[in-house]
């Protein structure tokens, strides 16, 4: 669930310099997942509660309450809520030459995560300005662009003062997670994944748990349930057909697992779409 304020092309003047695509607040949703290939926007977000996972290229980060993350344009952007503690966040999606100049000028293009960066009031003011849309469009464009500049100025100062950027996760863990995501409709086993990683099952489990806080098996189940939710919402497939497509050997096992993880039987979940 989200509270979103959007701006149509041409709604604000000078958008080639600083344009707002949308801004708002995202409320906790365990199925929240956004992917952009070669994104044209800058995504700037402050985590108010909970946690999530952000992937830029092959690097993965875990923003949590009090953190800010910046996803620069021109890159693969992939971010999702933690299923157990989904985040609530306030954010803005912007673009334009001013964004390019400020991000590059402050040396922030390759900085993703800013830990414990207390600049929530600036995000809140930005959203409130866009929500009320008071005064002229020129004044709104000016005030929001200045707020964006102030936010980046604070991020740059935070980084210069030693604000810790989270270290990227081990390459093996990233590779295995990506493998699971790309083969979610296949039968996945720990032995298969350990062979793909050239590790023993116990070594793989240790590496993956250290990176993501869960075992590979738990991740496989969570991703299959997430995929089942999408299929139930957006297709006419039956529960039995979905269980078959996701390589569950037993429809009843799939239904029990789905209910345990979502709180609702798949049939009822499908009816409520």
PDB file of C-alpha atoms in Angstrom:
ATOM      1  CA  UNK A   1       0.000   0.000   0.000  1.00  0.00           C
ATOM      2  CA  UNK A   2       1.352   3.398  -0.956  1.00  0.00           C
ATOM      3  CA  UNK A   3       0.424   7.065  -0.745  1.00  0.00           C
ATOM      4  CA  UNK A   4       1.665   8.475  -4.050  1.00  0.00           C
ATOM      5  CA  UNK A   5       1.753  11.974  -5.551  1.00  0.00           C
ATOM      6  CA  UNK A   6       2.474  11.917  -9.279  1.00  0.00           C
ATOM      7  CA  UNK A   7       3.403  14.608 -11.790  1.00  0.00           C
ATOM      8  CA  UNK A   8       2.529  14.356 -15.468  1.00  0.00           C
ATOM      9  CA  UNK A   9       5.099  15.369 -18.103  1.00  0.00           C
ATOM     10  CA  UNK A  10       5.015  19.154 -18.505  1.00  0.00           C
ATOM     11  CA  UNK A  11       3.129  19.733 -15.256  1.00  0.00           C
ATOM     12  CA  UNK A  12       6.061  21.585 -13.680  1.00  0.00           C
ATOM     13  CA  UNK A  13       8.348  24.034 -15.515  1.00  0.00           C
ATOM     14  CA  UNK A  14      11.994  23.230 -16.199  1.00  0.00           C
ATOM     15  CA  UNK A  15      11.603  19.477 -15.768  1.00  0.00           C
ATOM     16  CA  UNK A  16      14.543  18.820 -18.084  1.00  0.00           C
ATOM     17  CA  UNK A  17      16.643  20.389 -15.318  1.00  0.00           C
ATOM     18  CA  UNK A  18      14.730  18.971 -12.344  1.00  0.00           C
ATOM     19  CA  UNK A  19      11.681  16.797 -12.857  1.00  0.00           C
ATOM     20  CA  UNK A  20       9.602  14.926 -10.285  1.00  0.00           C
ATOM     21  CA  UNK A  21       8.095  11.698 -11.542  1.00  0.00           C
ATOM     22  CA  UNK A  22       6.430  10.820  -8.237  1.00  0.00           C
ATOM     23  CA  UNK A  23       6.919  10.954  -4.491  1.00  0.00           C
ATOM     24  CA  UNK A  24       5.173   9.493  -1.467  1.00  0.00           C
ATOM     25  CA  UNK A  25       5.137   6.975   1.357  1.00  0.00           C
ATOM     26  CA  UNK A  26       5.204   3.176   1.077  1.00  0.00           C
ATOM     27  CA  UNK A  27       3.547   1.257   3.906  1.00  0.00           C
ATOM     28  CA  UNK A  28       4.586  -2.250   5.050  1.00  0.00           C
ATOM     29  CA  UNK A  29       3.884  -4.886   2.398  1.00  0.00           C
ATOM     30  CA  UNK A  30       5.788  -8.178   2.448  1.00  0.00           C
ATOM     31  CA  UNK A  31       5.313  -8.576  -1.343  1.00  0.00           C
ATOM     32  CA  UNK A  32       6.705  -5.152  -2.301  1.00  0.00           C
ATOM     33  CA  UNK A  33       9.313  -5.561  -5.065  1.00  0.00           C
ATOM     34  CA  UNK A  34      10.444  -3.049  -7.718  1.00  0.00           C
ATOM     35  CA  UNK A  35      12.824  -3.765 -10.620  1.00  0.00           C
ATOM     36  CA  UNK A  36      14.047  -1.264 -13.222  1.00  0.00           C
ATOM     37  CA  UNK A  37      16.422  -2.083 -16.070  1.00  0.00           C
ATOM     38  CA  UNK A  38      18.773   0.807 -16.904  1.00  0.00           C
ATOM     39  CA  UNK A  39      16.588   3.204 -14.920  1.00  0.00           C
ATOM     40  CA  UNK A  40      16.097   6.764 -16.161  1.00  0.00           C
ATOM     41  CA  UNK A  41      15.305   8.124 -12.697  1.00  0.00           C
ATOM     42  CA  UNK A  42      17.073   8.771  -9.416  1.00  0.00           C
ATOM     43  CA  UNK A  43      15.338   6.969  -6.566  1.00  0.00           C
ATOM     44  CA  UNK A  44      16.009   8.503  -3.136  1.00  0.00           C
ATOM     45  CA  UNK A  45      14.399   6.843  -0.106  1.00  0.00           C
ATOM     46  CA  UNK A  46      14.409   7.105   3.702  1.00  0.00           C
ATOM     47  CA  UNK A  47      13.474   3.992   5.703  1.00  0.00           C
ATOM     48  CA  UNK A  48      11.071   4.862   8.520  1.00  0.00           C
ATOM     49  CA  UNK A  49      10.479   1.340   9.851  1.00  0.00           C
ATOM     50  CA  UNK A  50      11.419  -2.242   8.994  1.00  0.00           C
ATOM     51  CA  UNK A  51      14.033  -3.317   6.504  1.00  0.00           C
ATOM     52  CA  UNK A  52      14.518  -4.457   2.910  1.00  0.00           C
ATOM     53  CA  UNK A  53      17.014  -5.516   0.269  1.00  0.00           C
ATOM     54  CA  UNK A  54      18.503  -3.283  -2.446  1.00  0.00           C
ATOM     55  CA  UNK A  55      20.483  -4.564  -5.429  1.00  0.00           C
ATOM     56  CA  UNK A  56      22.431  -2.306  -7.775  1.00  0.00           C
ATOM     57  CA  UNK A  57      24.187  -4.385 -10.405  1.00  0.00           C
ATOM     58  CA  UNK A  58      25.831  -7.222  -8.483  1.00  0.00           C
ATOM     59  CA  UNK A  59      25.996  -5.393  -5.142  1.00  0.00           C
ATOM     60  CA  UNK A  60      23.394  -5.995  -2.416  1.00  0.00           C
ATOM     61  CA  UNK A  61      22.536  -3.887   0.635  1.00  0.00           C
ATOM     62  CA  UNK A  62      20.148  -4.122   3.587  1.00  0.00           C
ATOM     63  CA  UNK A  63      18.691  -0.691   4.451  1.00  0.00           C
ATOM     64  CA  UNK A  64      16.880  -0.503   7.781  1.00  0.00           C
ATOM     65  CA  UNK A  65      15.181   2.069   9.995  1.00  0.00           C
ATOM     66  CA  UNK A  66      17.015   5.410   9.897  1.00  0.00           C
ATOM     67  CA  UNK A  67      18.948   4.651   6.694  1.00  0.00           C
ATOM     68  CA  UNK A  68      18.805   6.461   3.355  1.00  0.00           C
ATOM     69  CA  UNK A  69      19.583   4.885   0.013  1.00  0.00           C
ATOM     70  CA  UNK A  70      20.233   6.492  -3.353  1.00  0.00           C
ATOM     71  CA  UNK A  71      19.698   4.591  -6.595  1.00  0.00           C
ATOM     72  CA  UNK A  72      21.378   6.502  -9.413  1.00  0.00           C
ATOM     73  CA  UNK A  73      19.999   6.657 -12.935  1.00  0.00           C
ATOM     74  CA  UNK A  74      21.462   4.548 -15.711  1.00  0.00           C
ATOM     75  CA  UNK A  75      21.748   1.447 -13.539  1.00  0.00           C
ATOM     76  CA  UNK A  76      19.854  -1.760 -12.867  1.00  0.00           C
ATOM     77  CA  UNK A  77      17.701  -1.117  -9.793  1.00  0.00           C
ATOM     78  CA  UNK A  78      16.140  -3.914  -7.756  1.00  0.00           C
ATOM     79  CA  UNK A  79      14.678  -3.366  -4.300  1.00  0.00           C
ATOM     80  CA  UNK A  80      12.196  -5.243  -2.161  1.00  0.00           C
ATOM     81  CA  UNK A  81      10.795  -5.402   1.346  1.00  0.00           C
ATOM     82  CA  UNK A  82      11.977  -7.972   3.855  1.00  0.00           C
ATOM     83  CA  UNK A  83       9.063 -10.464   4.061  1.00  0.00           C
ATOM     84  CA  UNK A  84       9.281 -10.724   7.851  1.00  0.00           C
ATOM     85  CA  UNK A  85       9.864  -7.040   8.652  1.00  0.00           C
ATOM     86  CA  UNK A  86       8.685  -5.112   5.558  1.00  0.00           C
ATOM     87  CA  UNK A  87       9.753  -1.515   5.466  1.00  0.00           C
ATOM     88  CA  UNK A  88       7.814   1.710   5.611  1.00  0.00           C
ATOM     89  CA  UNK A  89       9.613   4.431   3.687  1.00  0.00           C
ATOM     90  CA  UNK A  90       9.270   7.932   2.346  1.00  0.00           C
ATOM     91  CA  UNK A  91      10.752   8.559  -1.090  1.00  0.00           C
ATOM     92  CA  UNK A  92      11.082  10.547  -4.291  1.00  0.00           C
ATOM     93  CA  UNK A  93      11.706   9.571  -7.914  1.00  0.00           C
ATOM     94  CA  UNK A  94      13.355  12.453  -9.776  1.00  0.00           C
ATOM     95  CA  UNK A  95      15.359  13.123 -12.919  1.00  0.00           C
ATOM     96  CA  UNK A  96      17.059  15.906 -14.875  1.00  0.00           C
ATOM     97  CA  UNK A  97      20.404  17.539 -15.479  1.00  0.00           C
ATOM     98  CA  UNK A  98      20.428  19.088 -11.994  1.00  0.00           C
ATOM     99  CA  UNK A  99      20.248  15.600 -10.491  1.00  0.00           C
ATOM    100  CA  UNK A 100      23.154  14.459 -12.678  1.00  0.00           C
ATOM    101  CA  UNK A 101      25.243  17.492 -11.763  1.00  0.00           C
ATOM    102  CA  UNK A 102      24.620  17.295  -8.008  1.00  0.00           C
ATOM    103  CA  UNK A 103      25.067  13.533  -7.686  1.00  0.00           C
ATOM    104  CA  UNK A 104      28.319  13.617  -9.666  1.00  0.00           C
ATOM    105  CA  UNK A 105      29.509  16.853  -8.082  1.00  0.00           C
ATOM    106  CA  UNK A 106      29.137  15.464  -4.569  1.00  0.00           C
ATOM    107  CA  UNK A 107      30.705  12.149  -5.586  1.00  0.00           C
ATOM    108  CA  UNK A 108      27.595  10.132  -4.752  1.00  0.00           C
ATOM    109  CA  UNK A 109      26.953   8.209  -7.967  1.00  0.00           C
ATOM    110  CA  UNK A 110      28.466   5.002  -6.628  1.00  0.00           C
ATOM    111  CA  UNK A 111      27.366   5.457  -3.021  1.00  0.00           C
ATOM    112  CA  UNK A 112      24.149   3.551  -2.333  1.00  0.00           C
ATOM    113  CA  UNK A 113      23.541   3.259   1.401  1.00  0.00           C
ATOM    114  CA  UNK A 114      23.841   5.947   4.094  1.00  0.00           C
ATOM    115  CA  UNK A 115      23.547   4.384   7.545  1.00  0.00           C
ATOM    116  CA  UNK A 116      21.806   6.241  10.381  1.00  0.00           C
ATOM    117  CA  UNK A 117      21.255   9.424   8.395  1.00  0.00           C
ATOM    118  CA  UNK A 118      18.720  11.538  10.278  1.00  0.00           C
ATOM    119  CA  UNK A 119      17.217  13.667   7.505  1.00  0.00           C
ATOM    120  CA  UNK A 120      13.606  12.492   7.648  1.00  0.00           C
ATOM    121  CA  UNK A 121      12.240  16.073   8.075  1.00  0.00           C
ATOM    122  CA  UNK A 122      13.612  17.040   4.645  1.00  0.00           C
ATOM    123  CA  UNK A 123      11.888  14.078   2.997  1.00  0.00           C
ATOM    124  CA  UNK A 124       8.665  14.892   4.822  1.00  0.00           C
ATOM    125  CA  UNK A 125       8.790  18.529   3.737  1.00  0.00           C
ATOM    126  CA  UNK A 126       9.380  17.460   0.130  1.00  0.00           C
ATOM    127  CA  UNK A 127       6.334  15.161   0.140  1.00  0.00           C
ATOM    128  CA  UNK A 128       4.138  17.750   1.853  1.00  0.00           C
ATOM    129  CA  UNK A 129       5.062  20.416  -0.685  1.00  0.00           C
ATOM    130  CA  UNK A 130       4.164  18.092  -3.549  1.00  0.00           C
ATOM    131  CA  UNK A 131       0.981  17.011  -1.810  1.00  0.00           C
ATOM    132  CA  UNK A 132      -0.369  20.520  -1.202  1.00  0.00           C
ATOM    133  CA  UNK A 133       0.888  22.012  -4.494  1.00  0.00           C
ATOM    134  CA  UNK A 134       0.377  25.486  -3.077  1.00  0.00           C
ATOM    135  CA  UNK A 135       1.516  28.632  -4.889  1.00  0.00           C
ATOM    136  CA  UNK A 136       2.698  28.777  -8.469  1.00  0.00           C
ATOM    137  CA  UNK A 137       4.136  25.824 -10.342  1.00  0.00           C
ATOM    138  CA  UNK A 138       7.383  27.764 -10.722  1.00  0.00           C
ATOM    139  CA  UNK A 139       7.621  28.224  -6.963  1.00  0.00           C
ATOM    140  CA  UNK A 140       6.907  24.531  -6.327  1.00  0.00           C
ATOM    141  CA  UNK A 141       9.601  23.488  -8.817  1.00  0.00           C
ATOM    142  CA  UNK A 142      12.073  25.873  -7.188  1.00  0.00           C
ATOM    143  CA  UNK A 143      11.379  24.802  -3.597  1.00  0.00           C
ATOM    144  CA  UNK A 144      11.469  21.058  -4.343  1.00  0.00           C
ATOM    145  CA  UNK A 145      14.717  21.338  -6.315  1.00  0.00           C
ATOM    146  CA  UNK A 146      16.299  23.247  -3.410  1.00  0.00           C
ATOM    147  CA  UNK A 147      15.135  20.559  -0.974  1.00  0.00           C
ATOM    148  CA  UNK A 148      16.631  17.857  -3.185  1.00  0.00           C
ATOM    149  CA  UNK A 149      19.897  19.807  -3.216  1.00  0.00           C
ATOM    150  CA  UNK A 150      19.799  20.132   0.579  1.00  0.00           C
ATOM    151  CA  UNK A 151      19.229  16.391   0.976  1.00  0.00           C
ATOM    152  CA  UNK A 152      22.225  15.562  -1.241  1.00  0.00           C
ATOM    153  CA  UNK A 153      24.328  18.128   0.623  1.00  0.00           C
ATOM    154  CA  UNK A 154      23.486  16.336   3.887  1.00  0.00           C
ATOM    155  CA  UNK A 155      24.243  12.939   2.373  1.00  0.00           C
ATOM    156  CA  UNK A 156      27.619  14.143   1.129  1.00  0.00           C
ATOM    157  CA  UNK A 157      28.466  15.580   4.555  1.00  0.00           C
ATOM    158  CA  UNK A 158      27.340  12.348   6.222  1.00  0.00           C
ATOM    159  CA  UNK A 159      29.582  10.309   3.915  1.00  0.00           C
ATOM    160  CA  UNK A 160      32.545  12.647   4.419  1.00  0.00           C
ATOM    161  CA  UNK A 161      32.141  12.329   8.188  1.00  0.00           C
ATOM    162  CA  UNK A 162      32.506   8.550   7.920  1.00  0.00           C
ATOM    163  CA  UNK A 163      28.874   7.563   7.420  1.00  0.00           C
ATOM    164  CA  UNK A 164      29.325   3.855   6.791  1.00  0.00           C
ATOM    165  CA  UNK A 165      28.336   2.475   3.435  1.00  0.00           C
ATOM    166  CA  UNK A 166      27.389  -1.161   3.900  1.00  0.00           C
ATOM    167  CA  UNK A 167      29.863  -3.592   2.360  1.00  0.00           C
ATOM    168  CA  UNK A 168      28.627  -5.549  -0.657  1.00  0.00           C
ATOM    169  CA  UNK A 169      27.653  -9.130  -0.006  1.00  0.00           C
ATOM    170  CA  UNK A 170      29.868 -12.073  -1.001  1.00  0.00           C
ATOM    171  CA  UNK A 171      29.783 -12.803  -4.719  1.00  0.00           C
ATOM    172  CA  UNK A 172      28.794 -16.437  -4.127  1.00  0.00           C
ATOM    173  CA  UNK A 173      25.684 -15.450  -2.143  1.00  0.00           C
ATOM    174  CA  UNK A 174      24.677 -12.935  -4.825  1.00  0.00           C
ATOM    175  CA  UNK A 175      25.153 -15.551  -7.548  1.00  0.00           C
ATOM    176  CA  UNK A 176      23.030 -18.154  -5.763  1.00  0.00           C
ATOM    177  CA  UNK A 177      20.224 -15.708  -5.007  1.00  0.00           C
ATOM    178  CA  UNK A 178      20.189 -14.660  -8.661  1.00  0.00           C
ATOM    179  CA  UNK A 179      20.175 -18.315  -9.735  1.00  0.00           C
ATOM    180  CA  UNK A 180      17.129 -19.009  -7.564  1.00  0.00           C
ATOM    181  CA  UNK A 181      15.310 -15.939  -8.900  1.00  0.00           C
ATOM    182  CA  UNK A 182      15.993 -16.934 -12.519  1.00  0.00           C
ATOM    183  CA  UNK A 183      15.023 -20.621 -12.051  1.00  0.00           C
ATOM    184  CA  UNK A 184      12.056 -20.217  -9.719  1.00  0.00           C
ATOM    185  CA  UNK A 185       9.853 -22.432 -11.924  1.00  0.00           C
ATOM    186  CA  UNK A 186      12.335 -25.298 -11.705  1.00  0.00           C
ATOM    187  CA  UNK A 187      12.911 -27.872  -8.974  1.00  0.00           C
ATOM    188  CA  UNK A 188      15.568 -26.340  -6.737  1.00  0.00           C
ATOM    189  CA  UNK A 189      17.524 -28.290  -4.140  1.00  0.00           C
ATOM    190  CA  UNK A 190      20.374 -27.370  -1.833  1.00  0.00           C
ATOM    191  CA  UNK A 191      22.571 -29.962  -3.534  1.00  0.00           C
ATOM    192  CA  UNK A 192      21.886 -28.374  -6.930  1.00  0.00           C
ATOM    193  CA  UNK A 193      22.720 -24.913  -5.593  1.00  0.00           C
ATOM    194  CA  UNK A 194      25.859 -26.104  -3.811  1.00  0.00           C
ATOM    195  CA  UNK A 195      27.102 -27.620  -7.081  1.00  0.00           C
ATOM    196  CA  UNK A 196      26.412 -24.325  -8.884  1.00  0.00           C
ATOM    197  CA  UNK A 197      28.442 -22.520  -6.207  1.00  0.00           C
ATOM    198  CA  UNK A 198      31.201 -25.170  -6.026  1.00  0.00           C
ATOM    199  CA  UNK A 199      30.639 -25.448  -2.269  1.00  0.00           C
ATOM    200  CA  UNK A 200      29.441 -28.158   0.039  1.00  0.00           C
ATOM    201  CA  UNK A 201      25.790 -27.822   1.171  1.00  0.00           C
ATOM    202  CA  UNK A 202      26.907 -26.795   4.668  1.00  0.00           C
ATOM    203  CA  UNK A 203      29.359 -24.192   3.323  1.00  0.00           C
ATOM    204  CA  UNK A 204      26.711 -22.762   1.014  1.00  0.00           C
ATOM    205  CA  UNK A 205      24.212 -22.546   3.864  1.00  0.00           C
ATOM    206  CA  UNK A 206      26.734 -20.684   6.047  1.00  0.00           C
ATOM    207  CA  UNK A 207      27.652 -18.197   3.304  1.00  0.00           C
ATOM    208  CA  UNK A 208      24.044 -17.561   2.317  1.00  0.00           C
ATOM    209  CA  UNK A 209      22.787 -17.234   5.899  1.00  0.00           C
ATOM    210  CA  UNK A 210      25.578 -14.792   6.744  1.00  0.00           C
ATOM    211  CA  UNK A 211      24.613 -12.651   3.749  1.00  0.00           C
ATOM    212  CA  UNK A 212      20.813 -12.778   3.929  1.00  0.00           C
ATOM    213  CA  UNK A 213      19.909 -13.942   7.419  1.00  0.00           C
ATOM    214  CA  UNK A 214      18.167 -17.073   6.127  1.00  0.00           C
ATOM    215  CA  UNK A 215      19.112 -20.419   4.612  1.00  0.00           C
ATOM    216  CA  UNK A 216      18.964 -21.009   0.837  1.00  0.00           C
ATOM    217  CA  UNK A 217      16.053 -23.391   1.407  1.00  0.00           C
ATOM    218  CA  UNK A 218      14.083 -20.731   3.275  1.00  0.00           C
ATOM    219  CA  UNK A 219      14.792 -18.261   0.476  1.00  0.00           C
ATOM    220  CA  UNK A 220      13.603 -20.748  -2.170  1.00  0.00           C
ATOM    221  CA  UNK A 221      10.312 -21.240  -0.315  1.00  0.00           C
ATOM    222  CA  UNK A 222       9.763 -17.517   0.198  1.00  0.00           C
ATOM    223  CA  UNK A 223      10.397 -16.746  -3.491  1.00  0.00           C
ATOM    224  CA  UNK A 224       8.099 -19.555  -4.634  1.00  0.00           C
ATOM    225  CA  UNK A 225       5.338 -18.246  -2.374  1.00  0.00           C
ATOM    226  CA  UNK A 226       5.911 -14.695  -3.677  1.00  0.00           C
ATOM    227  CA  UNK A 227       5.638 -16.011  -7.241  1.00  0.00           C
ATOM    228  CA  UNK A 228       2.509 -17.946  -6.350  1.00  0.00           C
ATOM    229  CA  UNK A 229       0.951 -14.718  -5.064  1.00  0.00           C
ATOM    230  CA  UNK A 230       1.627 -13.026  -8.400  1.00  0.00           C
ATOM    231  CA  UNK A 231       0.133 -15.949 -10.334  1.00  0.00           C
ATOM    232  CA  UNK A 232      -2.943 -16.075  -8.112  1.00  0.00           C
ATOM    233  CA  UNK A 233      -3.500 -12.325  -8.515  1.00  0.00           C
ATOM    234  CA  UNK A 234      -2.822 -11.982 -12.201  1.00  0.00           C
ATOM    235  CA  UNK A 235      -3.680 -15.255 -13.971  1.00  0.00           C
ATOM    236  CA  UNK A 236      -6.566 -17.674 -14.278  1.00  0.00           C
ATOM    237  CA  UNK A 237      -4.422 -20.642 -13.208  1.00  0.00           C
ATOM    238  CA  UNK A 238      -5.874 -22.971 -10.595  1.00  0.00           C
ATOM    239  CA  UNK A 239      -4.133 -23.684  -7.301  1.00  0.00           C
ATOM    240  CA  UNK A 240      -3.223 -27.141  -8.593  1.00  0.00           C
ATOM    241  CA  UNK A 241      -1.735 -25.693 -11.804  1.00  0.00           C
ATOM    242  CA  UNK A 242       0.323 -23.147  -9.864  1.00  0.00           C
ATOM    243  CA  UNK A 243       1.634 -25.845  -7.514  1.00  0.00           C
ATOM    244  CA  UNK A 244       2.649 -27.875 -10.553  1.00  0.00           C
ATOM    245  CA  UNK A 245       4.349 -24.930 -12.291  1.00  0.00           C
ATOM    246  CA  UNK A 246       6.362 -24.135  -9.173  1.00  0.00           C
ATOM    247  CA  UNK A 247       7.500 -27.766  -8.910  1.00  0.00           C
ATOM    248  CA  UNK A 248       5.651 -28.649  -5.716  1.00  0.00           C
ATOM    249  CA  UNK A 249       5.106 -32.413  -5.754  1.00  0.00           C
ATOM    250  CA  UNK A 250       1.944 -32.135  -3.680  1.00  0.00           C
ATOM    251  CA  UNK A 251      -0.867 -29.588  -3.983  1.00  0.00           C
ATOM    252  CA  UNK A 252      -1.781 -29.995  -0.315  1.00  0.00           C
ATOM    253  CA  UNK A 253       1.793 -29.326   0.819  1.00  0.00           C
ATOM    254  CA  UNK A 254       1.823 -26.194  -1.346  1.00  0.00           C
ATOM    255  CA  UNK A 255      -1.516 -25.031   0.100  1.00  0.00           C
ATOM    256  CA  UNK A 256      -0.352 -25.592   3.690  1.00  0.00           C
ATOM    257  CA  UNK A 257       2.927 -23.786   3.047  1.00  0.00           C
ATOM    258  CA  UNK A 258       1.127 -20.872   1.383  1.00  0.00           C
ATOM    259  CA  UNK A 259      -1.284 -20.537   4.311  1.00  0.00           C
ATOM    260  CA  UNK A 260       1.545 -20.649   6.855  1.00  0.00           C
ATOM    261  CA  UNK A 261       3.475 -17.905   5.036  1.00  0.00           C
ATOM    262  CA  UNK A 262       0.641 -15.574   4.049  1.00  0.00           C
ATOM    263  CA  UNK A 263      -2.050 -16.311   6.632  1.00  0.00           C
ATOM    264  CA  UNK A 264      -4.547 -17.212   3.907  1.00  0.00           C
ATOM    265  CA  UNK A 265      -5.266 -20.377   1.864  1.00  0.00           C
ATOM    266  CA  UNK A 266      -4.367 -19.906  -1.814  1.00  0.00           C
ATOM    267  CA  UNK A 267      -7.988 -20.313  -2.918  1.00  0.00           C
ATOM    268  CA  UNK A 268      -9.177 -17.516  -0.627  1.00  0.00           C
ATOM    269  CA  UNK A 269      -6.202 -15.355  -1.593  1.00  0.00           C
ATOM    270  CA  UNK A 270      -7.174 -15.777  -5.256  1.00  0.00           C
ATOM    271  CA  UNK A 271     -10.793 -14.810  -4.581  1.00  0.00           C
ATOM    272  CA  UNK A 272      -9.674 -11.580  -2.911  1.00  0.00           C
ATOM    273  CA  UNK A 273      -7.537 -10.325  -5.805  1.00  0.00           C
TER     274      UNK A 273
END
